[in-house]
Short mmCIF file of C-alpha atoms in Angstrom, two decimals:
data_model
loop_
_atom_site.label_atom_id
_atom_site.label_comp_id
_atom_site.label_asym_id
_atom_site.label_seq_id
_atom_site.Cartn_x
_atom_site.Cartn_y
_atom_site.Cartn_z
CA MET O 18 5.90 -7.55 11.81
CA VAL O 19 5.36 -6.20 15.33
CA ASN O 20 5.89 -2.47 15.73
CA ASN O 21 7.67 -0.76 18.54
CA SER O 22 5.69 2.05 20.10
CA LEU O 23 6.34 5.70 19.32
CA LYS O 24 7.08 6.07 23.04
CA GLU O 25 9.87 3.49 22.82
CA ILE O 26 11.30 5.09 19.70
CA THR O 27 11.23 8.53 21.33
CA GLN O 28 13.15 7.20 24.30
CA GLU O 29 15.87 5.89 21.98
CA LEU O 30 16.05 9.23 20.15
CA LEU O 31 16.32 11.21 23.35
CA LYS O 32 19.17 9.01 24.64
CA ALA O 33 21.24 9.44 21.47
CA LYS O 34 23.55 12.34 20.59
CA THR O 35 24.37 11.84 16.89
CA MET O 36 21.98 10.68 14.16
CA LEU O 37 21.78 10.35 10.39
CA LEU O 38 18.41 10.34 8.65
CA TYR O 39 17.96 8.40 5.40
CA PRO O 40 15.10 9.22 3.01
CA HIS O 41 14.70 6.79 0.13
CA VAL O 42 16.72 7.33 -3.04
CA ASN O 43 15.22 10.06 -5.25
CA PRO O 44 13.34 11.52 -2.26
CA ASP O 45 9.85 12.87 -2.76
CA GLY O 46 8.00 15.47 -0.70
CA ASP O 47 6.94 12.98 1.95
CA ALA O 48 10.36 11.39 2.48
CA LEU O 49 12.16 14.73 2.55
CA GLY O 50 9.49 16.53 4.54
CA SER O 51 9.45 13.82 7.20
CA CYS O 52 13.25 13.88 7.44
CA ILE O 53 13.51 17.66 7.72
CA ALA O 54 10.86 17.81 10.43
CA LEU O 55 12.60 15.15 12.54
CA GLU O 56 16.08 16.57 11.92
CA ARG O 57 14.94 20.02 13.10
CA ALA O 58 13.27 18.52 16.15
CA LEU O 59 16.42 16.61 17.09
CA ARG O 60 18.62 19.69 16.63
CA GLN O 61 16.24 21.75 18.74
CA LEU O 62 16.84 19.21 21.51
CA GLY O 63 20.61 19.57 21.23
CA LYS O 64 21.32 16.53 19.04
CA GLU O 65 23.64 16.47 16.03
CA ALA O 66 21.59 15.30 13.08
CA TYR O 67 21.87 15.36 9.30
CA VAL O 68 19.73 14.16 6.40
CA LEU O 69 21.90 11.96 4.17
CA VAL O 70 20.62 11.86 0.58
CA GLU O 71 21.64 10.29 -2.72
CA GLY O 72 21.70 12.76 -5.61
CA LYS O 73 20.38 16.24 -6.20
CA LEU O 74 17.15 17.36 -4.55
CA PRO O 75 14.19 17.90 -6.88
CA ASN O 76 13.89 21.55 -7.90
CA ASN O 77 10.48 21.97 -6.28
CA LEU O 78 11.66 20.63 -2.91
CA GLN O 79 14.84 22.64 -2.47
CA PHE O 80 12.94 25.15 -0.33
CA LEU O 81 12.88 22.53 2.42
CA ASP O 82 16.68 22.43 2.70
CA ASP O 83 17.65 24.05 6.00
CA GLY O 84 21.38 23.51 5.56
CA TYR O 85 21.63 20.06 7.11
CA ILE O 86 20.96 17.98 4.01
CA THR O 87 24.12 16.39 2.67
CA GLU O 88 25.51 13.76 0.30
CA ASP O 89 28.74 13.49 2.32
CA GLN O 90 28.85 10.01 3.85
CA ASN O 91 31.73 11.07 6.08
CA ILE O 92 29.62 13.72 7.82
CA LEU O 93 29.37 11.68 11.04
CA GLU O 94 31.55 8.74 12.05
CA ASN O 95 29.71 5.81 13.66
CA PRO O 96 26.55 7.78 14.60
CA ASP O 97 24.46 6.62 17.53
CA ILE O 98 21.41 5.98 15.35
CA SER O 99 20.63 5.54 11.66
CA ILE O 100 17.01 6.41 10.88
CA ALA O 101 15.31 5.13 7.72
CA VAL O 102 12.44 7.46 6.81
CA ASP O 103 9.68 6.57 4.34
CA CYS O 104 11.61 3.45 3.35
CA SER O 105 11.64 0.04 5.00
CA GLN O 106 13.70 -1.84 2.41
CA ASP O 107 17.50 -1.73 2.22
CA SER O 108 17.27 -1.55 -1.59
CA ARG O 109 15.87 1.97 -1.17
CA ILE O 110 19.09 3.14 0.50
CA LYS O 111 21.44 0.87 -1.43
CA GLY O 112 24.10 3.51 -2.13
CA ARG O 113 24.25 4.45 1.57
CA LEU O 114 23.67 1.03 3.11
CA ASP O 115 27.22 0.53 4.40
CA LYS O 116 27.04 3.91 6.12
CA PHE O 117 23.60 3.06 7.51
CA LYS O 118 25.01 -0.08 9.14
CA GLU O 119 27.77 1.89 10.91
CA ALA O 120 25.36 3.14 13.57
CA LYS O 121 25.06 1.48 16.95
CA ASN O 122 21.26 1.51 16.68
CA SER O 123 18.70 1.83 13.88
CA ILE O 124 15.11 3.03 13.57
CA CYS O 125 12.63 2.80 10.69
CA ILE O 126 9.60 5.07 10.31
CA ASP O 127 7.49 4.24 7.27
CA HIS O 128 4.03 3.69 5.79
CA HIS O 129 5.02 1.10 3.18
CA GLU O 130 4.31 -2.55 3.95
CA ASN O 131 7.32 -4.77 4.64
CA ASP O 132 7.30 -8.16 6.34
CA ILE O 133 11.04 -8.18 7.10
CA PRO O 134 12.19 -5.59 9.65
CA LEU O 135 14.96 -3.33 8.41
CA CYS O 136 15.97 -1.93 11.79
CA GLN O 137 16.24 -2.68 15.48
CA TYR O 138 13.27 -0.40 16.14
CA ASN O 139 10.46 -0.17 13.60
CA TYR O 140 7.19 1.71 13.29
CA ILE O 141 5.40 0.92 10.03
CA ASP O 142 1.73 1.70 9.44
CA SER O 143 0.47 1.20 5.88
CA SER O 144 -2.91 2.69 6.80
CA GLU O 145 -1.30 6.14 7.05
CA ALA O 146 -1.58 8.21 3.87
CA ALA O 147 1.89 9.70 4.38
CA CYS O 148 4.95 9.04 6.46
CA SER O 149 4.63 12.68 7.52
CA GLN O 150 1.46 11.77 9.41
CA ILE O 151 3.40 9.21 11.45
CA MET O 152 6.21 11.72 11.92
CA TYR O 153 3.76 14.28 13.28
CA LYS O 154 2.61 11.74 15.87
CA LEU O 155 6.22 10.91 16.73
CA LEU O 156 6.99 14.60 17.27
CA LEU O 157 3.95 14.88 19.54
CA GLU O 158 5.35 12.01 21.60
CA MET O 159 8.75 13.70 21.66
CA GLN O 160 7.00 16.85 22.87
CA ASN O 161 5.41 14.81 25.69
CA GLN O 162 8.85 13.65 26.82
CA SER O 163 10.82 16.89 26.29
CA ASP O 164 10.50 20.63 25.78
CA LEU O 165 10.22 20.33 21.99
CA GLU O 166 8.29 23.07 20.20
CA PHE O 167 7.01 22.93 16.64
CA ASP O 168 8.45 25.66 14.41
CA LYS O 169 7.19 26.93 11.04
CA GLU O 170 9.79 24.99 9.05
CA MET O 171 8.87 21.70 10.74
CA CYS O 172 5.18 22.34 10.04
CA ASN O 173 5.80 23.31 6.42
CA ALA O 174 7.89 20.17 5.93
CA LEU O 175 5.23 17.84 7.35
CA TYR O 176 2.45 19.60 5.45
CA THR O 177 4.49 19.19 2.24
CA GLY O 178 4.68 15.45 2.87
CA ILE O 179 0.95 15.07 3.42
CA LEU O 180 0.02 17.36 0.51
CA THR O 181 2.22 15.55 -2.01
CA ASP O 182 1.54 11.96 -0.93
CA THR O 183 -2.23 12.50 -0.99
CA GLY O 184 -2.05 14.25 -4.37
CA CYS O 185 -3.43 17.47 -2.87
CA PHE O 186 -5.96 15.34 -0.96
CA LYS O 187 -7.33 13.87 -4.22
CA ASN O 188 -5.97 10.34 -3.79
CA SER O 189 -7.95 7.52 -2.21
CA ASN O 190 -5.47 7.33 0.68
CA SER O 191 -6.62 10.73 1.99
CA SER O 192 -8.10 10.13 5.43
CA PHE O 193 -9.54 11.96 8.41
CA ASP O 194 -6.00 12.08 9.81
CA SER O 195 -4.72 13.69 6.61
CA PHE O 196 -7.10 16.62 6.99
CA ASN O 197 -6.99 16.78 10.79
CA ILE O 198 -3.19 16.74 11.05
CA SER O 199 -2.91 19.28 8.23
CA ALA O 200 -5.28 21.58 10.13
CA GLU O 201 -3.19 21.18 13.29
CA LEU O 202 -0.03 21.98 11.33
CA VAL O 203 -1.66 25.18 10.05
CA LYS O 204 -2.50 26.13 13.64
CA LEU O 205 1.14 25.53 14.55
CA GLY O 206 2.50 27.70 11.72
CA ALA O 207 2.39 25.89 8.38
CA ASN O 208 1.86 28.25 5.45
CA THR O 209 -0.24 26.32 2.94
CA TYR O 210 0.02 28.98 0.23
CA GLU O 211 3.80 29.15 0.51
CA VAL O 212 4.14 25.36 0.27
CA ALA O 213 1.79 25.12 -2.71
CA GLN O 214 3.69 27.87 -4.52
CA GLU O 215 7.03 26.16 -3.98
CA VAL O 216 5.87 22.63 -4.81
CA TYR O 217 3.51 23.25 -7.72
CA GLU O 218 4.07 26.71 -9.19
CA LYS O 219 7.79 27.00 -9.86
CA GLU O 220 8.04 24.81 -12.93
CA PRO O 221 11.00 25.48 -15.24
CA ILE O 222 10.16 25.66 -18.95
CA GLY O 223 12.32 22.58 -19.52
CA LYS O 224 9.94 20.49 -17.43
CA ILE O 225 7.03 21.40 -19.69
CA GLU O 226 9.16 20.58 -22.75
CA LEU O 227 10.13 17.23 -21.19
CA GLU O 228 6.50 16.36 -20.44
CA ALA O 229 5.60 17.11 -24.05
CA LYS O 230 8.27 14.69 -25.30
CA ILE O 231 7.10 11.99 -22.88
CA LEU O 232 3.50 12.35 -24.02
CA GLU O 233 4.64 11.76 -27.60
CA THR O 234 5.63 8.21 -26.51
CA LEU O 235 2.17 7.44 -25.13
CA LYS O 236 0.82 3.99 -25.95
CA SER O 237 -2.68 2.75 -25.22
CA VAL O 238 -3.25 -0.84 -24.10
CA LYS O 239 -6.61 -2.62 -23.70
CA ASP O 240 -8.63 0.17 -25.29
CA GLY O 241 -7.08 2.85 -23.11
CA LYS O 242 -7.56 1.11 -19.76
CA ILE O 243 -3.75 1.09 -19.53
CA LEU O 244 -1.52 3.93 -20.71
CA ILE O 245 2.26 3.55 -20.98
CA ALA O 246 4.90 6.23 -21.63
CA TYR O 247 8.61 6.61 -21.08
CA ALA O 248 11.30 9.20 -20.34
CA SER O 249 14.79 8.67 -21.77
CA GLN O 250 18.19 10.14 -21.04
CA LYS O 251 18.13 11.66 -24.53
CA MET O 252 14.99 13.61 -23.60
CA LEU O 253 16.70 14.96 -20.49
CA GLU O 254 19.66 16.14 -22.56
CA GLU O 255 17.41 17.81 -25.12
CA THR O 256 15.43 19.70 -22.47
CA ASN O 257 18.25 20.27 -19.95
CA THR O 258 16.23 18.66 -17.18
CA GLU O 259 16.55 16.06 -14.40
CA MET O 260 14.56 12.82 -14.24
CA ASP O 261 12.54 13.92 -11.21
CA MET O 262 10.81 16.43 -13.50
CA ALA O 263 9.15 13.51 -15.30
CA ASP O 264 7.45 12.13 -12.20
CA SER O 265 4.16 14.02 -12.46
CA VAL O 266 3.38 12.57 -15.91
CA VAL O 267 2.26 9.22 -14.50
CA THR O 268 -0.46 10.99 -12.51
CA THR O 269 -1.48 13.06 -15.52
CA LEU O 270 -1.97 9.87 -17.52
CA ARG O 271 -4.14 8.34 -14.81
CA SER O 272 -6.43 11.38 -14.95
CA ILE O 273 -7.47 10.59 -18.53
CA GLU O 274 -11.04 9.35 -18.83
CA GLY O 275 -11.29 5.58 -19.20
CA THR O 276 -7.80 4.91 -17.85
CA GLU O 277 -7.41 2.61 -14.87
CA VAL O 278 -3.63 2.06 -14.82
CA SER O 279 -0.89 4.44 -15.93
CA VAL O 280 2.77 3.48 -16.27
CA LEU O 281 5.86 5.63 -16.70
CA LEU O 282 9.26 4.08 -17.43
CA LYS O 283 12.25 6.25 -16.53
CA GLU O 284 15.65 5.48 -17.98
CA TYR O 285 18.31 6.15 -15.34
CA GLY O 286 21.03 4.14 -17.06
CA PRO O 287 21.66 1.73 -19.97
CA GLU O 288 20.07 -1.10 -17.96
CA GLU O 289 18.35 0.70 -15.09
CA ILE O 290 14.70 1.49 -15.75
CA LYS O 291 12.51 2.75 -12.90
CA VAL O 292 8.84 1.89 -13.34
CA SER O 293 6.20 4.12 -11.73
CA MET O 294 2.59 2.90 -11.72
CA ARG O 295 -0.70 4.50 -10.69
CA SER O 296 -4.23 3.08 -10.61
CA LYS O 297 -7.53 4.91 -10.39
CA SER O 298 -10.33 2.80 -8.95
CA TYR O 299 -9.98 -0.94 -8.48
CA VAL O 300 -6.51 -2.28 -9.35
CA ASP O 301 -4.20 -3.09 -6.44
CA LEU O 302 -0.69 -2.46 -7.78
CA VAL O 303 1.24 -3.84 -4.81
CA PRO O 304 1.25 -7.57 -5.76
CA PHE O 305 2.47 -6.76 -9.28
CA ALA O 306 5.21 -4.47 -7.96
CA LYS O 307 6.29 -6.96 -5.29
CA ALA O 308 6.46 -9.76 -7.86
CA HIS O 309 9.04 -7.63 -9.66
CA GLY O 310 11.08 -6.81 -6.56
CA GLY O 311 9.41 -3.49 -5.75
CA GLY O 312 6.51 -2.28 -3.64
CA GLY O 313 4.48 0.72 -2.66
CA HIS O 314 0.79 1.37 -2.14
CA THR O 315 -2.46 0.08 -3.59
CA ARG O 316 -2.79 2.97 -6.02
CA ALA O 317 0.89 3.95 -6.37
CA SER O 318 3.71 1.44 -6.69
CA GLY O 319 6.96 0.91 -8.53
CA TYR O 320 9.98 -1.26 -9.19
CA THR O 321 13.20 -1.44 -11.22
CA ILE O 322 13.90 -3.35 -14.44
CA GLU O 323 17.55 -4.12 -15.16
CA LYS O 324 17.21 -4.13 -18.93
CA SER O 325 17.50 -1.65 -21.77
CA LEU O 326 14.67 0.82 -22.19
CA LYS O 327 13.52 -0.97 -25.37
CA ASP O 328 13.39 -4.37 -23.64
CA ALA O 329 11.75 -2.90 -20.54
CA ILE O 330 8.96 -1.41 -22.65
CA LEU O 331 8.36 -4.77 -24.32
CA GLU O 332 8.27 -6.51 -20.93
CA ILE O 333 5.78 -4.02 -19.51
CA GLU O 334 3.49 -4.24 -22.54
CA ARG O 335 3.54 -8.04 -22.27
CA GLU O 336 2.90 -8.32 -18.53
CA ILE O 337 0.81 -5.29 -17.57
CA VAL O 338 -2.29 -6.58 -19.37
CA GLU O 339 -2.91 -9.00 -16.49
CA LEU O 340 -3.84 -6.09 -14.23
CA VAL O 341 -7.13 -5.12 -15.88
#
């Protein structure tokens, strides 16, 4: 797929008056951080912009909400532009897809590979560790073509995206740009301590209780090279938690010595199981995820299984062995 340039995309943004930004369903720090930074930039330039989400924001990301995040799909009628952020597949905005298509124009900014363009204008670079890195470069281009100024909230949002998608710069996707852009964001006002406190040090006790229950389901495959666990709706009820609080477990499992692939199954409904996968050193997870209708990155991918939790676990145990 041939990208448009950031210059072209900036020109489209500057011509428009009303815009809706779409992070992927169950937004993480990168999707939400990228959206907030762009939304604030557009508003600073006199545009009307909102971030349209599906579902409640994760507890540790609510500090990013500047008042323009909404679930109301009637917030803007027929906006000038719909902007897909950190998602280049329509399945990732399925519940908002009809609204997305209302816009006269569409733009996609992402770092996940996709051969089929989602929008009229697309900028996708899978070599970037985080969508927030691309968004930083887009905002620089917007600054070149306008009087845009970076504010602290924009910088914190972008830094959050880079910090979380690189796993605090521990993941293999961490690059020179990851460190360099983060340093520039600090110069421009990002508060690294504040972001770290909000993202990583405000855990409710229920989250710890949930993680303990998930770890009780742990199963070792191929002498511990693969570890599989699951989170059920019953666990959420027992700990009074939301499913996003289970997400960090898949990374915890990968950190165990001798483990190459970790898998976490998350039960969202009777036949809706989200599969999150991580690899440590040599396994490329993308082909496996794509073969099951999903996608992602070499070391972090996922997909959905439309079966019961019990059947999904059996399917994973049967098929995942081919990875190592």
